[in-house]
Coordinates of C-alpha atoms and ligand atoms in Angstrom, one line a residue:
M2 CA -7.5 9.8 -67.6
K3 CA -4.0 8.4 -67.1
R4 CA -3.5 4.9 -68.6
I5 CA -2.2 2.1 -66.4
V6 CA -0.8 -1.1 -67.9
S7 CA 0.7 -4.1 -66.2
G8 CA 1.1 -7.8 -66.7
I9 CA 2.1 -10.9 -64.9
Q10 CA 3.5 -14.2 -66.1
P11 CA 1.6 -17.5 -65.6
T12 CA 4.7 -19.3 -64.3
G13 CA 3.5 -20.3 -60.9
N14 CA 0.9 -19.6 -58.2
L15 CA 0.9 -16.0 -56.9
H16 CA 3.1 -15.5 -53.9
L17 CA 3.5 -12.8 -51.3
G18 CA 6.1 -11.0 -53.4
N19 CA 3.8 -10.7 -56.4
Y20 CA 1.0 -9.6 -54.1
L21 CA 2.7 -6.9 -52.0
G22 CA 4.9 -5.7 -54.9
A23 CA 2.3 -5.6 -57.5
V24 CA -1.2 -7.2 -57.4
K25 CA -2.4 -5.6 -54.2
N26 CA -1.6 -2.2 -55.8
W27 CA -3.5 -3.3 -59.0
V28 CA -6.6 -3.8 -57.0
D29 CA -6.2 -0.5 -55.1
L30 CA -5.6 1.4 -58.4
Q31 CA -8.6 -0.2 -60.0
N32 CA -10.8 0.8 -57.1
S33 CA -9.6 4.4 -57.0
K34 CA -11.4 4.9 -60.4
D35 CA -8.8 7.5 -61.4
Y36 CA -7.3 5.5 -64.3
E37 CA -8.1 3.6 -67.4
I38 CA -6.5 0.2 -66.7
Y39 CA -5.2 -2.7 -68.7
F40 CA -4.1 -5.8 -66.8
F41 CA -3.1 -9.0 -68.6
I42 CA -1.6 -12.4 -68.3
A43 CA 1.8 -12.3 -70.0
D44 CA 1.7 -15.8 -71.4
L45 CA 3.9 -15.1 -74.4
H46 CA 6.7 -14.0 -72.0
S47 CA 6.6 -17.3 -70.2
L48 CA 7.5 -19.1 -73.3
T49 CA 11.1 -18.0 -72.6
G50 CA 11.1 -20.2 -69.5
K51 CA 10.9 -23.9 -68.9
L52 CA 7.2 -24.6 -68.5
E53 CA 5.8 -27.5 -70.5
A54 CA 2.8 -26.7 -72.7
S55 CA 0.3 -28.5 -70.5
K56 CA 1.7 -26.8 -67.4
L57 CA 1.5 -23.4 -69.0
K58 CA -2.1 -23.9 -69.8
E59 CA -2.9 -25.0 -66.3
Q60 CA -1.0 -22.1 -64.7
T61 CA -2.7 -19.6 -66.9
K62 CA -6.1 -20.8 -65.7
I63 CA -4.9 -20.7 -62.1
L64 CA -3.5 -17.1 -62.5
I65 CA -6.8 -15.9 -64.0
A66 CA -8.7 -17.5 -61.1
E67 CA -6.3 -16.0 -58.5
L68 CA -6.4 -12.5 -59.9
L69 CA -10.2 -12.6 -59.9
A70 CA -10.2 -14.0 -56.4
L71 CA -8.0 -11.1 -55.3
G72 CA -10.6 -8.6 -56.6
I73 CA -9.5 -7.8 -60.1
D74 CA -12.8 -6.8 -61.6
H75 CA -13.2 -7.4 -65.4
K76 CA -15.9 -4.8 -65.4
K77 CA -13.7 -2.0 -64.1
V78 CA -10.5 -2.9 -66.0
V79 CA -9.6 -4.4 -69.3
F80 CA -8.4 -7.9 -68.1
F81 CA -7.1 -10.2 -70.9
R82 CA -4.5 -12.7 -72.0
Q83 CA -1.6 -11.2 -74.0
S84 CA -1.6 -13.9 -76.7
D85 CA -5.3 -13.3 -77.5
V86 CA -4.6 -9.8 -78.8
V87 CA -3.0 -9.2 -82.2
G88 CA -0.5 -6.4 -81.9
H89 CA 1.8 -7.2 -79.0
T90 CA 4.3 -9.2 -81.1
D91 CA 3.8 -6.9 -84.2
L92 CA 4.8 -3.9 -82.2
A93 CA 7.6 -5.8 -80.5
W94 CA 9.1 -6.4 -84.0
I95 CA 9.0 -2.7 -84.8
F96 CA 10.6 -1.9 -81.5
D97 CA 13.3 -4.6 -82.2
C98 CA 14.3 -2.5 -85.1
V99 CA 14.9 0.7 -83.0
T100 CA 16.6 -1.0 -80.0
P101 CA 20.4 -1.4 -79.8
V102 CA 21.2 -5.0 -78.9
S103 CA 23.8 -3.7 -76.4
E104 CA 21.0 -2.3 -74.2
L105 CA 19.4 -5.7 -74.0
Y106 CA 22.6 -7.4 -72.8
R107 CA 22.7 -4.9 -69.9
M108 CA 19.4 -6.0 -68.4
T109 CA 19.8 -7.6 -65.0
Q110 CA 17.0 -10.0 -65.5
F111 CA 18.6 -11.3 -68.7
K112 CA 21.9 -11.9 -66.9
D113 CA 20.1 -13.6 -64.0
K114 CA 17.9 -15.8 -66.2
S115 CA 20.7 -16.8 -68.5
G116 CA 22.6 -17.8 -65.4
N117 CA 19.6 -19.8 -64.2
Q118 CA 19.0 -21.6 -67.5
P119 CA 22.4 -21.8 -69.2
K120 CA 21.3 -24.5 -71.5
N121 CA 18.3 -22.5 -72.7
I122 CA 19.5 -18.9 -73.5
N123 CA 17.0 -18.4 -76.2
S124 CA 16.6 -15.2 -78.2
G125 CA 13.3 -14.5 -76.4
L126 CA 15.1 -14.2 -73.1
L127 CA 17.1 -11.4 -74.6
T128 CA 14.3 -9.6 -76.4
Y129 CA 11.9 -10.1 -73.5
P130 CA 11.9 -6.5 -72.4
I131 CA 11.1 -5.3 -76.0
L132 CA 7.9 -7.4 -75.9
Q133 CA 7.2 -5.9 -72.5
A134 CA 7.7 -2.4 -73.9
A135 CA 5.2 -3.3 -76.7
D136 CA 2.7 -4.6 -74.1
I137 CA 2.8 -1.2 -72.4
L138 CA 3.0 1.1 -75.3
L139 CA 0.4 -0.7 -77.4
Y140 CA -2.0 0.9 -74.9
Q141 CA 0.0 4.1 -74.3
G142 CA 0.5 3.1 -70.7
E143 CA 1.9 5.9 -68.6
L144 CA 2.0 4.2 -65.2
V145 CA 3.2 0.6 -64.7
P146 CA 2.5 -0.9 -61.3
V147 CA 5.3 -3.5 -60.8
G148 CA 7.8 -4.7 -58.2
E149 CA 11.3 -3.3 -58.0
D150 CA 12.8 -6.1 -60.2
Q151 CA 10.8 -4.7 -63.2
V152 CA 11.9 -1.1 -62.9
Q153 CA 14.8 -1.5 -65.3
H154 CA 12.4 -2.9 -67.9
V155 CA 10.1 0.0 -67.5
E156 CA 13.0 2.4 -67.9
L157 CA 14.0 0.6 -71.1
T158 CA 10.4 1.0 -72.3
R159 CA 10.8 4.8 -71.9
D160 CA 14.0 4.7 -73.9
I161 CA 12.4 2.6 -76.6
A162 CA 9.5 5.2 -76.8
R163 CA 12.2 7.9 -77.2
W164 CA 14.1 6.0 -79.9
F165 CA 10.9 5.4 -81.8
N166 CA 9.8 9.0 -81.4
N167 CA 13.1 10.4 -82.5
K168 CA 13.1 8.3 -85.6
Y169 CA 9.4 8.5 -86.6
G170 CA 8.0 11.5 -84.8
Q171 CA 6.5 12.1 -81.4
Y172 CA 3.9 9.4 -80.8
F173 CA 4.5 7.3 -77.7
V174 CA 4.0 8.6 -74.2
E175 CA 6.5 8.6 -71.3
T176 CA 6.2 5.6 -69.1
K177 CA 6.9 5.3 -65.4
A178 CA 7.0 2.5 -62.9
K179 CA 4.7 2.7 -60.0
L180 CA 6.0 0.9 -56.9
T181 CA 4.3 0.0 -53.6
H182 CA 5.8 0.7 -50.2
I183 CA 7.2 -2.9 -50.3
P184 CA 8.6 -3.1 -53.7
R185 CA 10.9 -6.1 -52.8
V186 CA 9.7 -8.9 -50.5
K187 CA 12.6 -11.1 -49.5
S188 CA 13.0 -14.8 -49.7
L189 CA 12.3 -16.7 -46.4
L190 CA 15.4 -18.9 -46.7
A191 CA 17.8 -16.4 -48.4
P192 CA 16.7 -12.9 -47.2
D193 CA 19.4 -11.2 -49.2
K194 CA 17.5 -12.2 -52.4
K195 CA 14.0 -11.3 -53.5
M196 CA 11.2 -13.8 -52.8
S197 CA 11.0 -15.9 -56.0
K198 CA 9.7 -19.3 -57.1
S199 CA 12.9 -19.9 -59.0
L200 CA 14.8 -20.2 -55.7
G201 CA 12.5 -23.1 -54.6
E202 CA 9.2 -23.7 -52.8
G203 CA 10.6 -23.1 -49.4
H204 CA 11.6 -19.5 -50.3
V205 CA 8.1 -18.3 -51.0
I206 CA 4.7 -18.2 -49.4
D207 CA 1.9 -18.7 -52.0
L208 CA -1.3 -16.9 -51.4
A209 CA -3.1 -20.2 -51.8
D210 CA -1.0 -22.0 -49.2
E211 CA -3.0 -23.8 -46.5
P212 CA -2.4 -22.5 -42.9
E213 CA -0.3 -25.5 -41.9
V214 CA 2.0 -25.0 -45.0
I215 CA 2.4 -21.3 -44.2
L216 CA 3.5 -22.2 -40.7
K217 CA 5.8 -24.9 -41.8
K218 CA 7.5 -22.6 -44.3
L219 CA 7.8 -19.8 -41.8
N220 CA 9.2 -22.1 -39.1
K221 CA 12.2 -22.7 -41.5
A222 CA 12.6 -19.0 -42.3
V223 CA 16.1 -17.6 -41.5
T224 CA 16.3 -15.3 -38.5
A225 CA 20.0 -15.5 -37.7
T226 CA 21.6 -12.2 -37.1
E227 CA 25.0 -11.1 -38.4
G228 CA 27.2 -8.7 -36.5
G229 CA 24.6 -8.2 -33.7
G230 CA 22.2 -6.1 -35.7
E231 CA 18.7 -7.0 -36.8
S232 CA 18.9 -9.6 -39.4
M233 CA 17.5 -9.2 -42.9
G234 CA 15.4 -12.2 -42.3
V235 CA 13.8 -10.8 -39.2
A236 CA 13.3 -7.4 -40.8
N237 CA 11.4 -9.1 -43.7
L238 CA 9.2 -11.1 -41.2
L239 CA 8.4 -7.9 -39.3
L240 CA 7.5 -6.1 -42.6
L241 CA 5.1 -8.9 -43.3
L242 CA 3.7 -8.7 -39.8
K243 CA 3.1 -5.0 -40.3
E244 CA 1.2 -5.7 -43.4
F245 CA -1.0 -8.6 -42.1
A246 CA -1.4 -8.2 -38.3
D247 CA -3.1 -5.4 -36.3
K248 CA -1.0 -2.5 -35.2
K249 CA -0.7 -3.5 -31.5
T250 CA 0.6 -7.0 -32.3
Y251 CA 3.1 -5.6 -34.8
E252 CA 4.3 -3.0 -32.3
S253 CA 4.7 -5.5 -29.5
F254 CA 7.0 -7.6 -31.6
V255 CA 9.0 -4.6 -32.7
R256 CA 9.5 -3.6 -29.1
A257 CA 10.5 -7.2 -28.2
E258 CA 13.0 -7.2 -31.0
K259 CA 14.5 -4.0 -29.7
D260 CA 14.6 -5.3 -26.1
K261 CA 16.0 -8.6 -27.4
T262 CA 13.2 -10.5 -25.6
I263 CA 11.6 -11.5 -28.9
R264 CA 11.0 -15.2 -29.4
Y265 CA 11.1 -15.9 -33.1
G266 CA 9.0 -19.0 -32.8
D267 CA 6.2 -16.8 -31.5
L268 CA 6.7 -14.2 -34.2
K269 CA 6.4 -17.0 -36.9
K270 CA 3.3 -18.5 -35.3
V271 CA 1.5 -15.2 -35.1
L272 CA 2.6 -14.2 -38.6
A273 CA 1.5 -17.5 -40.0
E274 CA -2.0 -17.2 -38.4
N275 CA -2.4 -13.7 -39.7
I276 CA -1.4 -14.5 -43.3
A277 CA -3.6 -17.6 -43.3
E278 CA -6.5 -15.6 -42.0
H279 CA -5.9 -12.7 -44.5
F280 CA -6.2 -15.1 -47.5
K281 CA -9.0 -17.3 -46.2
E282 CA -11.6 -15.7 -48.4
F283 CA -9.2 -15.7 -51.3
R284 CA -8.6 -19.5 -51.0
K285 CA -12.3 -20.1 -51.1
K286 CA -13.0 -17.8 -54.1
R287 CA -10.0 -19.2 -55.9
A288 CA -11.4 -22.8 -55.6
E289 CA -14.8 -21.6 -56.9
Y290 CA -13.4 -19.8 -59.9
L291 CA -11.2 -22.9 -60.7
K292 CA -14.3 -25.0 -61.0
N293 CA -15.7 -22.7 -63.7
S294 CA -13.5 -22.8 -66.7
V295 CA -16.2 -21.6 -69.0
K296 CA -16.7 -18.4 -67.0
L297 CA -12.9 -17.8 -67.0
E298 CA -12.7 -18.2 -70.7
K299 CA -15.6 -15.9 -71.3
I300 CA -14.0 -13.2 -69.1
M301 CA -10.8 -13.6 -71.2
A302 CA -12.7 -13.4 -74.5
D303 CA -14.5 -10.2 -73.4
G304 CA -11.2 -8.6 -72.2
A305 CA -9.4 -9.5 -75.4
K306 CA -12.1 -7.8 -77.5
K307 CA -11.8 -4.6 -75.6
A308 CA -8.0 -4.7 -75.7
Q309 CA -8.0 -5.5 -79.4
K310 CA -9.8 -2.3 -80.2
Q311 CA -7.1 -0.1 -78.6
A312 CA -4.3 -2.4 -80.0
E313 CA -5.7 -2.0 -83.6
K314 CA -5.9 1.8 -83.3
T315 CA -2.3 2.0 -82.1
M316 CA -1.0 -0.4 -84.8
A317 CA -2.8 1.4 -87.6
E318 CA -1.1 4.6 -86.6
V319 CA 2.3 3.0 -86.0
R320 CA 2.2 1.3 -89.5
K321 CA 1.6 4.7 -91.0
L322 CA 4.3 6.4 -89.0
V323 CA 7.0 3.8 -90.0
G324 CA 6.0 3.7 -93.6
L325 CA 4.4 0.3 -93.8
R326 CA 1.2 1.9 -95.0
Ligands
AMP23 P1 6.5 -12.3 -62.1 O1 6.0 -13.4 -61.3 O2 8.0 -12.3 -62.3 O3 5.7 -12.2 -63.4 O4 6.2 -10.9 -61.4 C1 4.9 -10.4 -61.3 C2 5.0 -9.1 -60.5 O5 5.3 -9.3 -59.2 C3 6.0 -8.1 -61.1 O6 5.4 -6.8 -61.0 C4 7.1 -8.2 -60.2 O7 7.9 -7.1 -60.1 C5 6.5 -8.5 -58.8 N1 7.3 -9.3 -57.9 C6 7.8 -10.5 -58.1 N2 8.5 -10.9 -57.1 C7 8.5 -9.9 -56.2 C8 9.1 -9.7 -54.9 N3 9.8 -10.6 -54.3 N4 8.8 -8.5 -54.3 C9 8.1 -7.5 -54.8 N5 7.5 -7.7 -56.1 C10 7.7 -8.8 -56.7
LIG24 N1 8.1 -8.9 -67.1 C1 7.1 -8.9 -66.1 C2 7.4 -9.8 -64.9 O1 8.1 -10.7 -65.1 C3 5.7 -9.2 -66.7 C4 5.3 -8.3 -67.7 C5 5.2 -8.6 -69.1 C6 4.9 -6.9 -67.6 N2 4.8 -7.5 -69.7 C7 4.6 -6.5 -68.9 C8 4.8 -6.1 -66.5 C9 4.1 -5.1 -69.1 C10 4.4 -4.8 -66.7 C11 4.0 -4.3 -68.0 O2 6.9 -9.5 -63.9

């Protein structure tokens, strides 16, 4: 069976970008039963950002609850917290030593994040993709379901596996990103950019947003056209409508957009209703999970135990290959 590995940082509540670009796919892949799957909370990666310790802890709990509420099933996949497993940072160090630093400076995310946090360009921000490669290869992950912004990191993972294999002998598998049909959801307020928390609250719709919040955010979404064509903002809203509304509703708005009879206020209202309805159960389950910290911790502990087994096997073999044992 092919191995799937993916992670997500506990930096904020899940939003529509995370969902449509990655997590919805995680649930589908899990339920297809064709793969052996490892999903984890990338808490070590989020230390490169600006979260305070107490906030990181709180967001981790929320992310665990949200993933379970979306249908991640700890009985079908190995679901764990990165920092609970010994091996991720060990393997990352070994990969540090085969990765040219020039390759890290090329990474788009490194450039973006250093721009966003010029006073905190820590080393972790630069070596971030090496830890990501370790996350994947510790479990010999072949497929990595992520959004488009992570493709470059997955490609670097493939390079790192090759550099390692060339130096120490064939060991790691080839890794490939697995994208959804919406690999890049756009921001509501700046639809030339990807939907991202770092742009500000108004740019994203959280899965946990209450119906009135969703409508309020959508009402402010940019629909202005440039040069007479369909605007990027409208295209993004229609894409969301296609995902969350029934076919008839979607097609009627597409037709209206073509005829230029569309009323964006109506589009936003219908879209808001459909999104709110789609995540109604999710909001309920999320609240229930959040009340049960003990259960969440137990799930993490069980997951870590399973992940640790595979991690230990890989690390024992890697230590031998590189001459440490
Ligand atoms: P992050 O919140 O950066 O840890 O991202 C978690 C996952 O969501 C990754 O697989 C990202 O590629 C994906 N993702 C984040 N933002 C978007 C977006 N706007 N569109 C599609 N996928 C996204
Ligand atoms: N860097 C990813 C993101 O920001 C999160 C991540 C960490 C990840 N390790 C990973 C994704 C391993 C896939 C595989 O979205």
